[in-house]
């Protein structure tokens, strides 16, 4: 469904084929929008995300049995990410959850919602739960920036530590990405434009999906169906920890999660690539990553970052050294690329953020 904010002053719609159809792509200056999110505060329309609702007294134990997250430990006013895996441990669905007011809300990519709801409905059996699509009732806005506290103070809304109900319906959910300061506002869909006006009147800069995606890429956070393919397991894309709780079992795909975590390493790893910006062309999602003529990976999200320049997330074979010069793209979209060493997962000896922390001890 198209957001009413596409008619907001300065809003520019995304191009055909962009995965963020239905919401503004930018408001005239996507780099300034990124800078506002990094230095002050910006608000993003993410109302194209689907929202599922799971009410019922068995909701936590039921979701605990179906997903990678420890839902039985998710008390009232708590949020988390979670995955649904197939029997081989490959990612089928990713959700961001909130347990508030006796309901667990799950928001996800719009094109995956029908499949997820169908799976959940099939798995109800005798459990006291009633999963349903609540996308027509609720819409997602995201505020990002170090001045969140001031923004919420001017709104007269408490800044949540985790998840808190909003007066008039919906809830606010603290998020660890993009950046260090972010809050999702899941608001009644009929009040979407009113909430947008309140947020922008209180000082948040209007921002579009171009800027949000650039900040997400910088944060090394994958997007389902863009940075993942049909073979992706959670270890490859930084979902161990945020979306996979390792102190629980008895869910589909758990055996693969435990095996790879305890005795193996995933075959690929998600890396941040810096792209050569001297050409006007850039690779697209799904394009190959190459060493010479050998395909060693797959391009995911491609973004233009206000400080880093053209960047991309890519799934690359673990055997490829991070120092290797890469070429990414298909046909006439090929450009040179290099790996950002800070994006190398910490289980790679001598590199990555964990290694850097260890050096300082």
Short mmCIF file of C-alpha atoms in Angstrom, two decimals:
data_model
loop_
_atom_site.label_atom_id
_atom_site.label_comp_id
_atom_site.label_asym_id
_atom_site.label_seq_id
_atom_site.Cartn_x
_atom_site.Cartn_y
_atom_site.Cartn_z
CA UNK A 1 0.00 0.00 0.00
CA UNK A 2 1.27 3.48 -0.86
CA UNK A 3 2.06 5.82 2.00
CA UNK A 4 0.22 9.15 2.17
CA UNK A 5 3.64 10.66 2.84
CA UNK A 6 4.49 10.27 -0.85
CA UNK A 7 2.44 13.46 -1.17
CA UNK A 8 4.41 15.27 1.54
CA UNK A 9 6.35 18.41 0.47
CA UNK A 10 9.60 17.44 -1.26
CA UNK A 11 8.91 13.70 -1.30
CA UNK A 12 10.44 11.80 -4.24
CA UNK A 13 9.13 8.32 -5.05
CA UNK A 14 11.59 5.44 -5.64
CA UNK A 15 12.43 4.23 -9.12
CA UNK A 16 10.79 1.12 -10.56
CA UNK A 17 12.37 -2.02 -9.17
CA UNK A 18 13.48 -0.39 -5.92
CA UNK A 19 12.55 -2.68 -2.98
CA UNK A 20 11.14 0.30 -1.06
CA UNK A 21 8.13 0.95 -3.26
CA UNK A 22 5.31 2.79 -1.53
CA UNK A 23 7.34 5.16 0.66
CA UNK A 24 9.45 8.25 -0.11
CA UNK A 25 12.92 7.58 -1.51
CA UNK A 26 14.22 10.96 -0.39
CA UNK A 27 13.16 14.54 0.27
CA UNK A 28 15.56 16.34 -2.05
CA UNK A 29 18.92 15.78 -0.35
CA UNK A 30 19.59 12.20 0.77
CA UNK A 31 23.12 12.99 1.97
CA UNK A 32 21.87 15.80 4.22
CA UNK A 33 19.19 13.40 5.48
CA UNK A 34 21.93 10.92 6.45
CA UNK A 35 23.93 13.63 8.18
CA UNK A 36 20.88 14.65 10.19
CA UNK A 37 20.37 11.07 11.34
CA UNK A 38 24.05 10.84 12.31
CA UNK A 39 24.36 14.25 14.00
CA UNK A 40 20.90 15.36 15.13
CA UNK A 41 17.67 13.46 14.37
CA UNK A 42 15.71 12.32 11.31
CA UNK A 43 12.47 10.40 10.77
CA UNK A 44 11.96 7.72 8.13
CA UNK A 45 8.69 6.46 6.67
CA UNK A 46 8.86 2.66 6.79
CA UNK A 47 5.13 2.09 6.53
CA UNK A 48 5.66 -0.35 3.65
CA UNK A 49 6.69 -2.98 6.20
CA UNK A 50 4.09 -5.57 7.09
CA UNK A 51 2.95 -6.02 10.68
CA UNK A 52 1.57 -9.31 12.01
CA UNK A 53 -0.16 -9.62 15.38
CA UNK A 54 -0.06 -12.70 17.61
CA UNK A 55 -2.47 -12.41 20.54
CA UNK A 56 -3.30 -15.26 22.89
CA UNK A 57 -2.12 -16.63 26.21
CA UNK A 58 0.25 -19.14 24.55
CA UNK A 59 1.89 -16.59 22.27
CA UNK A 60 5.34 -16.62 23.93
CA UNK A 61 5.74 -20.38 24.35
CA UNK A 62 4.35 -20.95 20.86
CA UNK A 63 6.71 -18.48 19.17
CA UNK A 64 9.57 -19.87 21.28
CA UNK A 65 9.00 -23.28 19.71
CA UNK A 66 8.89 -21.95 16.14
CA UNK A 67 11.67 -19.37 16.00
CA UNK A 68 15.32 -18.83 16.85
CA UNK A 69 14.53 -16.36 19.65
CA UNK A 70 14.03 -17.02 23.38
CA UNK A 71 10.45 -15.76 23.45
CA UNK A 72 9.64 -17.26 26.85
CA UNK A 73 12.11 -14.76 28.31
CA UNK A 74 10.52 -11.87 26.40
CA UNK A 75 8.51 -10.16 29.11
CA UNK A 76 5.91 -7.43 28.74
CA UNK A 77 7.44 -4.34 27.17
CA UNK A 78 10.34 -6.19 25.56
CA UNK A 79 11.48 -6.39 21.94
CA UNK A 80 13.79 -8.66 19.93
CA UNK A 81 14.62 -9.92 16.46
CA UNK A 82 13.88 -13.50 15.41
CA UNK A 83 14.25 -15.90 12.50
CA UNK A 84 12.23 -18.75 11.07
CA UNK A 85 14.60 -21.34 9.58
CA UNK A 86 14.05 -24.34 7.35
CA UNK A 87 15.10 -27.85 8.39
CA UNK A 88 18.64 -27.24 7.04
CA UNK A 89 19.00 -24.08 9.12
CA UNK A 90 18.62 -21.68 6.19
CA UNK A 91 16.83 -18.39 6.77
CA UNK A 92 13.22 -18.23 5.59
CA UNK A 93 11.90 -15.25 7.59
CA UNK A 94 13.26 -12.40 9.69
CA UNK A 95 11.08 -10.35 12.03
CA UNK A 96 11.43 -7.59 14.57
CA UNK A 97 9.18 -8.38 17.53
CA UNK A 98 7.54 -6.47 20.37
CA UNK A 99 5.59 -7.97 23.27
CA UNK A 100 3.21 -5.27 24.46
CA UNK A 101 -0.36 -5.19 25.75
CA UNK A 102 -0.84 -8.96 25.64
CA UNK A 103 0.12 -9.19 21.93
CA UNK A 104 3.37 -10.00 20.15
CA UNK A 105 3.75 -7.85 17.04
CA UNK A 106 6.05 -9.03 14.26
CA UNK A 107 7.07 -6.63 11.50
CA UNK A 108 8.77 -7.91 8.38
CA UNK A 109 9.30 -7.33 4.67
CA UNK A 110 5.96 -6.87 2.92
CA UNK A 111 6.68 -9.49 0.25
CA UNK A 112 7.38 -12.12 2.94
CA UNK A 113 4.36 -11.45 5.15
CA UNK A 114 1.87 -13.73 3.41
CA UNK A 115 4.27 -16.68 3.52
CA UNK A 116 5.09 -16.07 7.17
CA UNK A 117 1.44 -15.74 8.16
CA UNK A 118 0.60 -18.92 6.25
CA UNK A 119 3.34 -20.81 8.10
CA UNK A 120 2.27 -19.47 11.48
CA UNK A 121 -1.37 -20.31 10.82
CA UNK A 122 -0.49 -23.89 9.86
CA UNK A 123 1.45 -24.30 13.09
CA UNK A 124 -1.29 -23.22 15.51
CA UNK A 125 -2.66 -26.73 16.20
CA UNK A 126 -4.00 -26.65 19.78
CA UNK A 127 -2.12 -23.53 20.98
CA UNK A 128 -4.15 -20.57 22.22
CA UNK A 129 -2.96 -18.04 19.66
CA UNK A 130 -4.61 -16.21 16.77
CA UNK A 131 -1.99 -14.86 14.32
CA UNK A 132 -3.30 -12.27 11.86
CA UNK A 133 -2.15 -9.58 9.47
CA UNK A 134 -2.32 -6.19 11.20
CA UNK A 135 -0.70 -4.18 8.38
CA UNK A 136 -3.92 -2.26 7.71
CA UNK A 137 -3.99 -1.25 11.39
CA UNK A 138 -0.38 -0.31 12.13
CA UNK A 139 2.47 1.42 10.30
CA UNK A 140 6.16 1.80 11.09
CA UNK A 141 8.07 5.08 11.39
CA UNK A 142 11.70 5.16 12.54
CA UNK A 143 13.44 8.07 14.27
CA UNK A 144 17.24 8.02 14.25
CA UNK A 145 19.86 10.29 15.77
CA UNK A 146 21.73 11.37 18.91
CA UNK A 147 19.05 13.99 19.69
CA UNK A 148 16.27 11.43 20.16
CA UNK A 149 15.79 12.35 23.82
CA UNK A 150 15.15 15.98 22.95
CA UNK A 151 12.77 14.99 20.17
CA UNK A 152 10.71 12.76 22.46
CA UNK A 153 10.77 15.41 25.15
CA UNK A 154 9.26 17.96 22.76
CA UNK A 155 6.66 15.37 21.75
CA UNK A 156 5.78 14.77 25.40
CA UNK A 157 6.41 11.04 24.87
CA UNK A 158 8.77 9.07 27.16
CA UNK A 159 11.81 7.72 25.34
CA UNK A 160 11.50 3.93 25.76
CA UNK A 161 14.23 1.79 27.25
CA UNK A 162 12.83 -1.15 25.28
CA UNK A 163 9.12 -1.21 24.24
CA UNK A 164 6.38 1.08 25.54
CA UNK A 165 2.74 1.56 24.56
CA UNK A 166 1.79 4.88 22.98
CA UNK A 167 -1.24 6.91 23.95
CA UNK A 168 -3.84 6.49 21.24
CA UNK A 169 -2.55 3.09 20.16
CA UNK A 170 0.64 1.53 18.88
CA UNK A 171 4.01 1.38 20.60
CA UNK A 172 7.55 2.72 20.57
CA UNK A 173 10.44 0.23 20.37
CA UNK A 174 14.09 1.04 21.00
CA UNK A 175 16.36 -0.34 18.27
CA UNK A 176 20.16 -0.91 18.18
CA UNK A 177 20.35 0.05 14.50
CA UNK A 178 20.77 1.87 12.21
CA UNK A 179 23.42 3.79 14.08
CA UNK A 180 23.48 3.91 17.87
CA UNK A 181 20.23 5.79 18.53
CA UNK A 182 17.02 4.60 16.90
CA UNK A 183 13.37 4.12 17.87
CA UNK A 184 10.63 2.47 15.83
CA UNK A 185 7.24 4.10 16.26
CA UNK A 186 4.57 1.57 15.29
CA UNK A 187 1.52 3.80 15.09
CA UNK A 188 -2.11 3.42 14.00
CA UNK A 189 -2.05 3.57 10.22
CA UNK A 190 -4.87 6.16 10.02
CA UNK A 191 -2.69 8.42 12.23
CA UNK A 192 0.49 7.98 10.15
CA UNK A 193 0.44 11.45 8.59
CA UNK A 194 -0.38 13.05 11.96
CA UNK A 195 2.55 11.31 13.66
CA UNK A 196 4.84 12.39 10.80
CA UNK A 197 3.73 15.99 11.25
CA UNK A 198 4.24 15.81 15.02
CA UNK A 199 7.74 14.39 14.60
CA UNK A 200 8.84 16.88 11.95
CA UNK A 201 7.28 19.81 13.84
CA UNK A 202 9.28 18.67 16.89
CA UNK A 203 12.52 18.91 14.92
CA UNK A 204 13.07 15.59 13.12
CA UNK A 205 14.24 16.00 9.53
CA UNK A 206 12.10 14.15 6.95
CA UNK A 207 14.21 11.39 5.42
CA UNK A 208 13.68 8.67 2.84
CA UNK A 209 14.61 5.06 2.25
CA UNK A 210 17.82 6.02 0.35
CA UNK A 211 19.28 7.45 3.59
CA UNK A 212 17.90 4.67 5.80
CA UNK A 213 19.44 1.97 3.61
CA UNK A 214 22.82 3.70 3.61
CA UNK A 215 22.80 3.84 7.42
CA UNK A 216 21.70 0.22 7.63
CA UNK A 217 24.55 -0.86 5.36
CA UNK A 218 27.02 1.11 7.47
CA UNK A 219 25.63 -0.69 10.54
CA UNK A 220 26.31 -4.10 8.89
CA UNK A 221 22.67 -5.13 9.28
CA UNK A 222 21.35 -7.49 6.58
CA UNK A 223 18.00 -7.19 4.86
CA UNK A 224 16.01 -10.32 4.13
CA UNK A 225 15.81 -11.09 0.41
CA UNK A 226 18.40 -8.44 -0.45
CA UNK A 227 21.46 -9.49 1.52
CA UNK A 228 20.29 -13.09 1.83
CA UNK A 229 19.61 -15.80 -0.73
CA UNK A 230 18.08 -19.26 -0.56
CA UNK A 231 21.28 -20.71 0.98
CA UNK A 232 21.89 -18.15 3.73
CA UNK A 233 22.39 -19.40 7.28
CA UNK A 234 22.30 -16.97 10.24
CA UNK A 235 26.05 -17.15 10.95
CA UNK A 236 26.86 -15.65 7.54
CA UNK A 237 25.00 -12.38 8.05
CA UNK A 238 25.56 -11.32 11.68
CA UNK A 239 22.24 -12.69 12.97
CA UNK A 240 23.80 -14.86 15.68
CA UNK A 241 23.10 -12.87 18.83
CA UNK A 242 20.63 -10.25 17.58
CA UNK A 243 18.15 -12.75 16.11
CA UNK A 244 19.41 -16.17 17.26
CA UNK A 245 19.52 -17.06 20.96
CA UNK A 246 22.13 -19.77 21.47
CA UNK A 247 20.82 -20.90 24.88
CA UNK A 248 17.68 -22.49 23.54
CA UNK A 249 16.85 -25.41 21.29
CA UNK A 250 13.92 -27.38 19.93
CA UNK A 251 13.12 -25.28 16.89
CA UNK A 252 13.39 -26.09 13.22
CA UNK A 253 16.96 -25.65 11.97
CA UNK A 254 18.47 -25.53 15.46
CA UNK A 255 20.80 -28.46 14.76
CA UNK A 256 22.59 -26.55 11.99
CA UNK A 257 22.84 -23.43 14.14
CA UNK A 258 24.45 -25.38 16.99
CA UNK A 259 26.77 -27.39 14.75
CA UNK A 260 28.17 -24.42 12.87
CA UNK A 261 28.54 -22.42 16.08
CA UNK A 262 30.31 -25.17 18.02
CA UNK A 263 32.41 -27.10 15.52
CA UNK A 264 32.50 -25.26 12.22
CA UNK A 265 32.50 -21.98 10.35
CA UNK A 266 29.97 -20.77 7.81
CA UNK A 267 30.98 -21.09 4.16
CA UNK A 268 30.44 -17.38 3.48
CA UNK A 269 30.59 -14.11 5.39
CA UNK A 270 28.86 -10.80 4.87
CA UNK A 271 31.37 -8.01 4.23
CA UNK A 272 31.19 -4.28 3.63
CA UNK A 273 32.75 -3.42 0.29
CA UNK A 274 34.02 0.00 -0.74
CA UNK A 275 33.23 0.49 -4.42
CA UNK A 276 35.24 2.41 -6.98
CA UNK A 277 33.19 5.55 -7.53
CA UNK A 278 35.07 6.82 -10.58
CA UNK A 279 32.46 5.29 -12.92
CA UNK A 280 28.83 6.33 -13.03
CA UNK A 281 27.62 2.73 -13.00
CA UNK A 282 27.27 0.63 -9.87
CA UNK A 283 26.49 -3.06 -9.29
CA UNK A 284 23.02 -4.28 -8.45
CA UNK A 285 21.64 -6.71 -5.92
CA UNK A 286 22.34 -10.27 -7.04
CA UNK A 287 25.36 -9.36 -9.17
CA UNK A 288 28.47 -11.53 -8.76
CA UNK A 289 31.59 -10.78 -6.72
CA UNK A 290 34.66 -11.92 -8.64
CA UNK A 291 38.35 -12.59 -8.17
CA UNK A 292 39.60 -12.54 -11.72
CA UNK A 293 37.03 -14.56 -13.63
CA UNK A 294 36.08 -16.69 -10.61
CA UNK A 295 32.77 -15.98 -8.87
CA UNK A 296 33.36 -15.83 -5.10
CA UNK A 297 30.24 -14.11 -3.84
CA UNK A 298 27.01 -12.23 -4.31
CA UNK A 299 26.22 -8.51 -4.05
CA UNK A 300 23.42 -7.55 -1.64
CA UNK A 301 22.57 -3.98 -0.69
CA UNK A 302 24.22 -1.17 -2.66
CA UNK A 303 24.18 2.31 -1.15
CA UNK A 304 25.57 5.81 -1.47
CA UNK A 305 26.81 6.84 1.99
CA UNK A 306 27.36 10.46 2.98
CA UNK A 307 30.86 9.74 4.34
CA UNK A 308 31.91 6.34 2.98
CA UNK A 309 30.83 6.97 -0.61
CA UNK A 310 29.54 4.06 -2.71
CA UNK A 311 29.40 0.88 -0.61
CA UNK A 312 27.77 -2.53 -0.71
CA UNK A 313 27.14 -5.52 1.49
CA UNK A 314 28.15 -8.81 -0.10
CA UNK A 315 28.20 -12.49 0.80
CA UNK A 316 31.73 -13.66 0.02
CA UNK A 317 33.34 -17.09 0.34
CA UNK A 318 35.29 -17.45 3.56
CA UNK A 319 38.36 -18.66 1.65
CA UNK A 320 38.79 -15.21 0.06
CA UNK A 321 41.34 -13.13 1.94
CA UNK A 322 40.06 -9.70 3.03
CA UNK A 323 43.08 -8.11 1.35
CA UNK A 324 42.05 -9.47 -2.07
CA UNK A 325 41.09 -6.90 -4.68
CA UNK A 326 37.63 -7.73 -5.94
CA UNK A 327 35.51 -6.89 -8.95
CA UNK A 328 31.76 -6.65 -8.45
CA UNK A 329 28.89 -6.35 -10.89
CA UNK A 330 27.62 -7.96 -14.06
CA UNK A 331 28.43 -7.06 -17.66
CA UNK A 332 28.84 -3.28 -18.02
CA UNK A 333 28.21 -2.66 -14.30
CA UNK A 334 31.57 -4.04 -13.14
CA UNK A 335 33.62 -1.92 -10.74
CA UNK A 336 36.57 -2.59 -8.48
CA UNK A 337 35.97 -3.09 -4.77
CA UNK A 338 37.91 -3.55 -1.55
CA UNK A 339 36.87 -5.07 1.77
CA UNK A 340 36.40 -2.79 4.77
CA UNK A 341 38.58 -4.52 7.41
CA UNK A 342 36.23 -3.42 10.21
CA UNK A 343 33.47 -5.50 8.63
CA UNK A 344 35.38 -8.78 8.83
CA UNK A 345 33.64 -11.07 11.35
CA UNK A 346 35.50 -11.46 14.66
CA UNK A 347 36.12 -15.21 14.21
CA UNK A 348 38.64 -14.42 11.47
CA UNK A 349 42.11 -14.52 13.13
CA UNK A 350 43.97 -11.22 13.21
CA UNK A 351 41.19 -9.13 11.69
CA UNK A 352 37.83 -7.67 12.56
CA UNK A 353 36.43 -5.67 15.44
CA UNK A 354 36.99 -8.36 18.08
CA UNK A 355 40.67 -8.60 17.16
CA UNK A 356 41.01 -4.86 17.44
CA UNK A 357 39.44 -4.93 20.90
CA UNK A 358 41.78 -7.73 21.98
CA UNK A 359 44.82 -5.72 20.89
CA UNK A 360 43.80 -2.97 23.26
CA UNK A 361 43.62 -5.22 26.32
#
